[in-house]
Structures are given as structure tokens and as C-alpha cells.
Amino acid sequence: MYQPDQSTSSVEMQQTLTKETDSHQTVVPMTMQHELPPSYPSIAQDINERFIKPTGAGCMCLVIWLLLLGGTAMIIVFAIYWWFGIFIGLVAFFVGFYLSFGFVTNPPNNGIVYLLCGKYYGTLIKAGFFWVNPLTSKHRDFSLKATTHENSRIKVNDVLGNPIEIGVIVVYRIVNTAKAAFAVNDSVHYLSTVADSAIRNVARQYPYDISEEGEEMSLRGSSVQISQQLQKEIQERVEIAGIEILEARISQLSYAHEIAAAMLQRQQAVAVVAARQKIVEGAVGMVHMALSQIEDEGKIVFTAERKAQMVANLLVVLCGGRDAQPTLNVGET
């Protein structure tokens, strides 16, 4: 009878065995589990950063020079008398020639990651001209300077559901070259993806602008708090890549084009109302001051009707959007 190979499946198969006991049925689940393959090694395994202590280039230049000259001299001297001396000379010459491939120049604020037989050997961060074991191979260069990365504008909805376009600038630096080289495929692309995800998450928690009450935080009005939260969220996600976030700030913020015109009109209306309110408050104060001064001097006595007309005329002149056009009263006809 054919039996399926249980070792090739990693899916849990469940069957139900029905047993009849005392004139009723009992359902007993039967579970058949297969052994899972061994777990993959941890991402953080074998990527602890180690620093190479290179040999001074001057000492190695002297050693290589002696090997090359000594090997050449032995080949010439023993070319006729001793064949084994020729062999030693050739070995010395080729060893010196091979060691010459270990010289490397490293500029300031730069890290070079080296591999030895496919394994992480170490990182050279010291600036200068050095000699490194030529059996190692250079895997990748990393700039250890503070670098600016700007994410393109993305469209997202704020907490009120308004579509907005937002971009962010991230200032970062590499602090662990081993993690940056082996924990992620491309540290810059990884940072860009994480920054996009973080800004989407932060933008959904706050409104674009402050409401009429003006108590809660907003993306436009609380830039310092938003930047701190954005920096903290990005830092938590890029820790695995050996990146330190120095600063994260919103660089571009605007409403999406489909509602930009309507929101602009709304902002203009709010600004006009606020301006008119200030004008009215100032006009009322000026009218009150003018009437009080006239009454105190006692030169003109206003009746209630004439006072109301005077107040109306002054308010029209002070609150009007255009220059006042005086009219001459020639009496009733």
C-alpha cells in the first residue's frame, strides 16, 4: 500500500476519527505534525563589529623590498652553481610580490569591511596608508560621516482623513559597519523604506493643522514634537542595520492637490474673519473714545438718535474696505 512521505511536508494535517460509544458519537481530533527544518541563524549572529589593527606601510615596504632584492640576488648568484638557491630566490621574490597587494589607503571617516574565506574579518576605520593581509578581500566601503537622505513626497491621510503630501529629511550615520554590511542588503534603501513607513504611521496620528480649540498637536504647528517622535520611531527600526539617526524633520507638507484649493479658501476665510474681528475691535474702541472726548468737552450735545447715527457713520468709515466718500447734507427737501 502507498504511504505518503511524511518528511517532505511541513504542513500540519488534521483528521477526525469518529468513535461510537454508548450510542453516541465522540469526535476525537488526530493531529499529525512533521518535524520542521532547523531554524535559520539569527541576523545578529557573527556580525559583531571588529576593528583591524593594520601594519604600518613603512615597515612592510622595507620587508617587501628586502624580499624582492634578496630573491633577485639569489637567482643571479646561484644561477649556475646551486639550483636549490634559485628555487629559494624565486620563492622569496614571489612572496614579496604577493605581499605588495596588501597596501591600502583609507581616507578619514571611512570604513572598509574585509572578508577572509567568506567570513567577516574586520573593519578598517583608521585613516592613512597601511598594509592589510592580502588574503582578505574588500567587501564594501562605508562612509562614516553624517549623511542627509531626503525621502520623496508621499500621499497619506491625516487623523481627520484629509489627504496630504509629506516628505521628510533624515540625517544619519553608520555606527556599525558589520551590521550595515551583513544584516541588510542595502542600508540606504532600507533606511528609505523604513522612513516612508514611519512617516505614514506618524502622519496618521495627527491632523494637518490645529483645530479651532488649538489644544492638540498638529503636523504643521508641532514640528519639534513631531520630529522627535519621527526620529525615535525610525531609530528603533534601523538599529538592526547599524545606523544612528541624528535628526529627522518634515521637509515638505501640503494638502493633496484634490483638496488644496478648498483648503486654501478655508484658510483664507479664517484669516479674513480674524482680520475683520481685529478691525471691529479697534473701530469700536475708537468710536467710544471719540464720542467720550466730544461729550467731555461739551461743545456738541448729541441726542440718542444723532449719537446712533454718528456711531454708525464712524463704524462704516473705520470698518469699510474702501476709502470713505464724504457726502454733503443739504437739508431735507
Coordinates of C-alpha atoms in Angstrom, one line a residue:
M1 CA 0.0 0.0 0.0
Y2 CA 1.3 3.5 -0.9
Q3 CA 2.1 5.7 2.1
P4 CA 2.9 9.4 1.7
D5 CA 6.3 10.6 2.6
Q6 CA 5.9 12.5 5.9
S7 CA 9.3 14.0 5.9
T8 CA 8.8 16.1 2.8
S9 CA 5.7 18.0 4.1
S10 CA 5.8 20.8 6.7
V11 CA 2.1 21.3 6.8
E12 CA 0.1 20.2 9.8
M13 CA -2.5 17.6 8.6
Q14 CA -5.6 17.1 10.8
Q15 CA -8.0 14.2 10.6
T16 CA -11.1 13.4 12.6
L17 CA -11.7 10.0 13.9
T18 CA -15.2 9.2 14.9
K19 CA -15.9 6.7 17.6
E20 CA -19.2 5.4 18.6
T21 CA -19.5 4.9 22.3
D22 CA -22.8 4.1 24.2
S23 CA -25.0 5.0 21.2
H24 CA -23.4 8.5 20.7
Q25 CA -20.5 9.7 18.7
T26 CA -17.4 11.2 20.1
V27 CA -15.2 13.4 17.9
V28 CA -11.5 13.0 18.6
P29 CA -9.1 15.2 16.7
M30 CA -6.0 13.5 15.4
T31 CA -3.0 15.7 14.7
M32 CA 0.0 14.6 12.6
Q33 CA 2.9 17.0 12.9
H34 CA 6.1 16.9 10.9
E35 CA 9.4 18.0 12.1
L36 CA 10.3 21.5 10.9
P37 CA 13.7 22.2 9.4
P38 CA 16.2 23.7 11.7
S39 CA 15.8 27.5 12.2
Y40 CA 17.9 29.9 10.4
P41 CA 20.7 31.6 12.3
S42 CA 19.9 34.8 14.0
I43 CA 20.5 38.0 12.0
A44 CA 22.8 39.3 14.7
Q45 CA 24.9 36.2 14.8
D46 CA 28.6 36.5 13.7
I47 CA 28.3 40.2 12.8
N48 CA 29.8 41.8 15.9
E49 CA 32.0 44.6 14.6
R50 CA 35.7 44.1 14.9
F51 CA 38.4 46.6 14.1
I52 CA 41.5 45.8 12.2
K53 CA 44.9 46.9 13.6
P54 CA 46.8 47.4 10.3
T55 CA 50.5 47.2 10.0
G56 CA 52.4 50.4 9.1
A57 CA 53.1 50.7 5.4
G58 CA 56.7 51.8 6.0
C59 CA 57.7 48.6 7.8
M60 CA 56.1 46.4 5.2
C61 CA 57.7 48.4 2.3
L62 CA 61.1 47.6 3.8
V63 CA 60.2 43.9 4.2
I64 CA 58.9 43.6 0.7
W65 CA 61.8 45.5 -0.7
L66 CA 64.3 43.1 1.0
L67 CA 62.4 40.1 -0.2
L68 CA 62.4 41.3 -3.8
L69 CA 66.0 42.3 -3.8
G70 CA 67.1 39.2 -1.9
G71 CA 65.2 36.9 -4.2
T72 CA 66.6 38.6 -7.3
A73 CA 70.1 38.5 -5.9
M74 CA 69.9 34.8 -5.1
I75 CA 68.6 34.0 -8.5
I76 CA 71.5 35.8 -10.1
V77 CA 74.2 34.4 -7.8
F78 CA 73.1 30.8 -7.8
A79 CA 72.0 30.8 -11.4
I80 CA 75.0 28.5 -12.3
Y81 CA 76.2 26.8 -9.1
W82 CA 73.2 25.9 -7.0
W83 CA 69.8 25.1 -8.4
F84 CA 68.2 25.0 -4.9
G85 CA 69.3 28.5 -4.3
I86 CA 67.5 29.6 -7.5
F87 CA 64.3 28.0 -6.1
I88 CA 64.7 29.9 -2.8
G89 CA 65.2 33.1 -4.7
L90 CA 62.1 32.6 -6.8
V91 CA 60.0 31.9 -3.7
A92 CA 61.3 35.0 -1.9
F93 CA 60.6 37.1 -5.0
F94 CA 57.1 35.9 -5.5
V95 CA 56.3 36.2 -1.7
G96 CA 57.4 39.8 -1.8
F97 CA 55.5 40.4 -5.0
Y98 CA 52.3 38.9 -3.4
L99 CA 52.6 40.8 -0.2
S100 CA 52.7 44.1 -2.2
F101 CA 49.0 43.6 -2.9
G102 CA 48.2 44.3 0.8
F103 CA 48.7 48.0 0.7
V104 CA 45.6 50.1 1.2
T105 CA 44.8 53.8 1.6
N106 CA 41.8 54.7 3.8
P107 CA 40.5 58.3 3.9
P108 CA 39.2 59.9 7.0
N109 CA 35.7 59.0 8.2
N110 CA 35.6 55.9 6.0
G111 CA 35.2 52.2 6.9
I112 CA 36.3 49.3 4.8
V113 CA 34.8 45.9 5.5
Y114 CA 37.1 42.9 4.8
L115 CA 36.3 39.2 4.4
L116 CA 38.6 36.2 4.9
C117 CA 37.5 33.0 3.2
G118 CA 33.9 34.2 3.1
K119 CA 33.7 35.2 6.7
Y120 CA 33.8 38.6 8.3
Y121 CA 37.4 39.5 9.1
G122 CA 37.2 43.1 10.4
T123 CA 36.7 46.7 9.6
L124 CA 39.4 49.2 8.9
I125 CA 38.4 52.7 10.1
K126 CA 41.9 54.2 10.8
A127 CA 42.8 56.8 8.2
G128 CA 46.1 56.6 6.4
F129 CA 48.3 54.3 4.3
F130 CA 48.5 50.8 5.7
W131 CA 49.2 47.2 4.9
V132 CA 46.4 44.6 5.4
N133 CA 46.6 40.8 5.0
P134 CA 46.4 40.3 1.2
L135 CA 44.5 37.0 1.8
T136 CA 41.5 39.2 2.8
S137 CA 39.2 40.7 0.2
K138 CA 37.5 44.1 0.5
H139 CA 33.7 43.6 0.7
R140 CA 32.3 47.1 0.9
D141 CA 33.2 50.7 1.8
F142 CA 31.1 52.8 4.2
S143 CA 31.1 56.5 4.7
L144 CA 31.1 57.2 8.5
K145 CA 30.2 60.8 8.0
A146 CA 26.8 62.3 8.8
T147 CA 24.8 62.0 5.6
T148 CA 21.5 63.5 4.6
H149 CA 18.8 61.4 3.0
E150 CA 15.6 63.0 1.7
N151 CA 12.5 60.9 1.0
S152 CA 10.3 61.8 -1.8
R153 CA 6.8 63.2 -1.1
I154 CA 4.3 60.6 -0.2
K155 CA 0.5 60.8 0.0
V156 CA -1.2 59.8 3.2
N157 CA -4.3 60.7 5.2
D158 CA -4.1 62.6 8.5
V159 CA -6.1 61.7 11.5
L160 CA -9.1 63.6 10.1
G161 CA -9.0 61.7 6.8
N162 CA -7.7 64.7 4.8
P163 CA -5.2 63.6 2.1
I164 CA -1.9 65.3 2.5
E165 CA 1.5 65.1 0.8
I166 CA 4.5 64.9 3.1
G167 CA 8.3 64.5 2.8
V168 CA 11.0 64.0 5.4
I169 CA 14.7 64.7 5.6
V170 CA 16.8 62.2 7.7
V171 CA 20.3 62.9 8.9
Y172 CA 22.1 59.6 9.8
R173 CA 25.5 58.0 10.0
I174 CA 26.8 54.4 10.1
V175 CA 27.9 53.3 13.5
N176 CA 28.3 49.6 13.0
T177 CA 29.7 48.6 9.6
A178 CA 29.3 44.9 10.2
K179 CA 25.5 45.2 10.7
A180 CA 25.3 47.6 7.8
A181 CA 27.1 45.2 5.5
F182 CA 25.5 41.9 6.5
A183 CA 22.2 42.5 8.4
V184 CA 20.6 44.2 5.4
N185 CA 21.1 44.1 1.7
D186 CA 21.3 47.9 1.1
S187 CA 21.5 50.1 4.1
V188 CA 20.4 53.3 2.3
H189 CA 17.4 51.6 0.6
Y190 CA 16.5 50.0 3.9
L191 CA 16.6 53.5 5.6
S192 CA 14.4 55.0 2.8
T193 CA 11.8 52.2 3.2
V194 CA 11.7 52.5 7.0
A195 CA 11.4 56.3 6.8
D196 CA 8.5 56.0 4.4
S197 CA 6.7 53.6 6.8
A198 CA 7.5 55.8 9.9
I199 CA 6.2 59.0 8.3
R200 CA 3.0 57.3 7.2
N201 CA 2.5 56.0 10.8
V202 CA 3.2 59.4 12.4
A203 CA 1.1 61.4 9.9
R204 CA -2.0 59.2 10.6
Q205 CA -1.9 60.2 14.3
Y206 CA -2.2 64.0 13.9
P207 CA -4.2 66.5 12.0
Y208 CA -2.7 68.7 9.3
D209 CA -3.4 71.9 11.2
I210 CA -4.6 73.0 14.7
S211 CA -8.3 72.9 15.2
E212 CA -10.3 75.9 16.5
E213 CA -9.7 74.8 20.1
G214 CA -6.0 74.7 19.4
E215 CA -5.2 72.2 22.2
E216 CA -4.0 69.1 20.3
M217 CA -0.7 68.7 18.3
S218 CA -0.6 69.1 14.6
L219 CA 1.8 68.3 11.8
R220 CA 2.2 71.9 10.8
G221 CA 2.1 73.5 14.3
S222 CA 4.1 71.0 16.4
S223 CA 7.2 70.5 14.3
V224 CA 9.5 69.9 17.2
Q225 CA 7.4 67.2 18.9
I226 CA 6.7 65.5 15.5
S227 CA 10.4 65.5 14.6
Q228 CA 11.3 63.9 17.9
Q229 CA 8.7 61.2 17.6
L230 CA 9.7 60.5 14.0
Q231 CA 13.4 60.3 14.9
K232 CA 12.6 57.8 17.7
E233 CA 10.4 55.6 15.5
I234 CA 13.0 55.5 12.7
Q235 CA 15.8 54.8 15.1
E236 CA 14.0 51.7 16.6
R237 CA 13.7 50.2 13.1
V238 CA 17.2 50.9 11.8
E239 CA 19.0 49.7 14.8
I240 CA 19.4 46.3 13.1
A241 CA 21.3 48.0 10.2
G242 CA 23.9 49.7 12.4
I243 CA 22.5 53.2 11.6
E244 CA 22.2 56.1 14.1
I245 CA 19.6 58.7 13.3
L246 CA 20.9 62.2 14.2
E247 CA 17.8 64.1 13.1
A248 CA 14.5 63.6 11.2
R249 CA 12.4 66.6 10.1
I250 CA 9.5 67.2 7.9
S251 CA 10.7 69.0 4.8
Q252 CA 7.6 69.3 2.7
L253 CA 4.0 69.4 3.9
S254 CA 0.9 70.3 2.0
Y255 CA -2.6 69.2 1.2
A256 CA -3.1 66.9 -1.7
H257 CA -4.0 68.6 -5.0
E258 CA -7.6 67.4 -5.0
I259 CA -8.4 69.4 -1.8
A260 CA -5.7 72.0 -1.9
A261 CA -8.0 74.7 -3.5
A262 CA -10.8 74.1 -1.0
M263 CA -8.4 74.1 2.0
L264 CA -6.8 77.3 0.7
Q265 CA -10.2 79.0 0.6
R266 CA -10.9 77.8 4.1
Q267 CA -7.6 79.2 5.4
Q268 CA -8.2 82.5 3.6
A269 CA -11.7 82.7 5.1
V270 CA -10.3 82.1 8.6
A271 CA -7.7 84.8 8.0
V272 CA -10.3 87.3 6.7
V273 CA -12.6 86.6 9.7
A274 CA -9.7 87.1 12.2
A275 CA -8.6 90.3 10.5
R276 CA -12.2 91.7 10.5
Q277 CA -12.5 90.9 14.1
K278 CA -9.4 92.9 14.9
I279 CA -10.7 95.8 12.8
V280 CA -14.1 95.8 14.5
E281 CA -12.5 95.7 18.0
G282 CA -10.3 98.6 17.1
A283 CA -13.1 100.6 15.5
V284 CA -15.4 100.2 18.5
G285 CA -12.7 101.5 20.8
M286 CA -12.0 104.5 18.5
V287 CA -15.7 105.4 18.3
H288 CA -16.1 105.1 22.0
M289 CA -13.1 107.3 22.5
A290 CA -14.3 109.9 20.0
L291 CA -17.8 110.2 21.5
S292 CA -16.4 110.4 25.0
Q293 CA -14.0 113.1 24.1
I294 CA -16.7 115.2 22.3
E295 CA -19.1 114.8 25.2
D296 CA -16.5 115.7 27.8
E297 CA -15.6 118.9 26.0
G298 CA -19.3 119.9 25.9
K299 CA -19.2 121.6 22.6
I300 CA -21.7 119.3 20.9
V301 CA -24.7 117.7 22.5
F302 CA -25.9 114.6 20.9
T303 CA -29.4 113.2 21.1
A304 CA -29.8 109.4 21.3
E305 CA -30.8 109.3 17.6
R306 CA -27.9 111.5 16.5
K307 CA -25.4 109.6 18.6
A308 CA -26.6 106.3 17.0
Q309 CA -26.2 107.9 13.5
M310 CA -22.7 109.1 14.5
V311 CA -21.7 105.7 15.7
A312 CA -23.0 104.1 12.5
N313 CA -21.1 106.5 10.3
L314 CA -17.8 106.1 12.2
L315 CA -18.1 102.3 12.1
V316 CA -18.7 102.4 8.3
V317 CA -15.7 104.6 7.8
L318 CA -13.4 102.6 10.0
C319 CA -14.5 99.1 9.1
G320 CA -15.0 99.7 5.4
G321 CA -12.7 98.0 2.9
R322 CA -12.6 101.1 0.7
D323 CA -11.8 104.7 1.3
A324 CA -14.7 106.8 2.6
Q325 CA -16.5 109.1 0.2
P326 CA -17.9 112.1 2.1
T327 CA -21.3 113.4 1.3
L328 CA -22.7 116.9 1.9
N329 CA -26.1 117.2 3.7
V330 CA -28.1 120.0 2.0
G331 CA -31.1 119.5 4.2
E332 CA -34.4 117.8 3.7
T333 CA -36.5 118.6 0.6

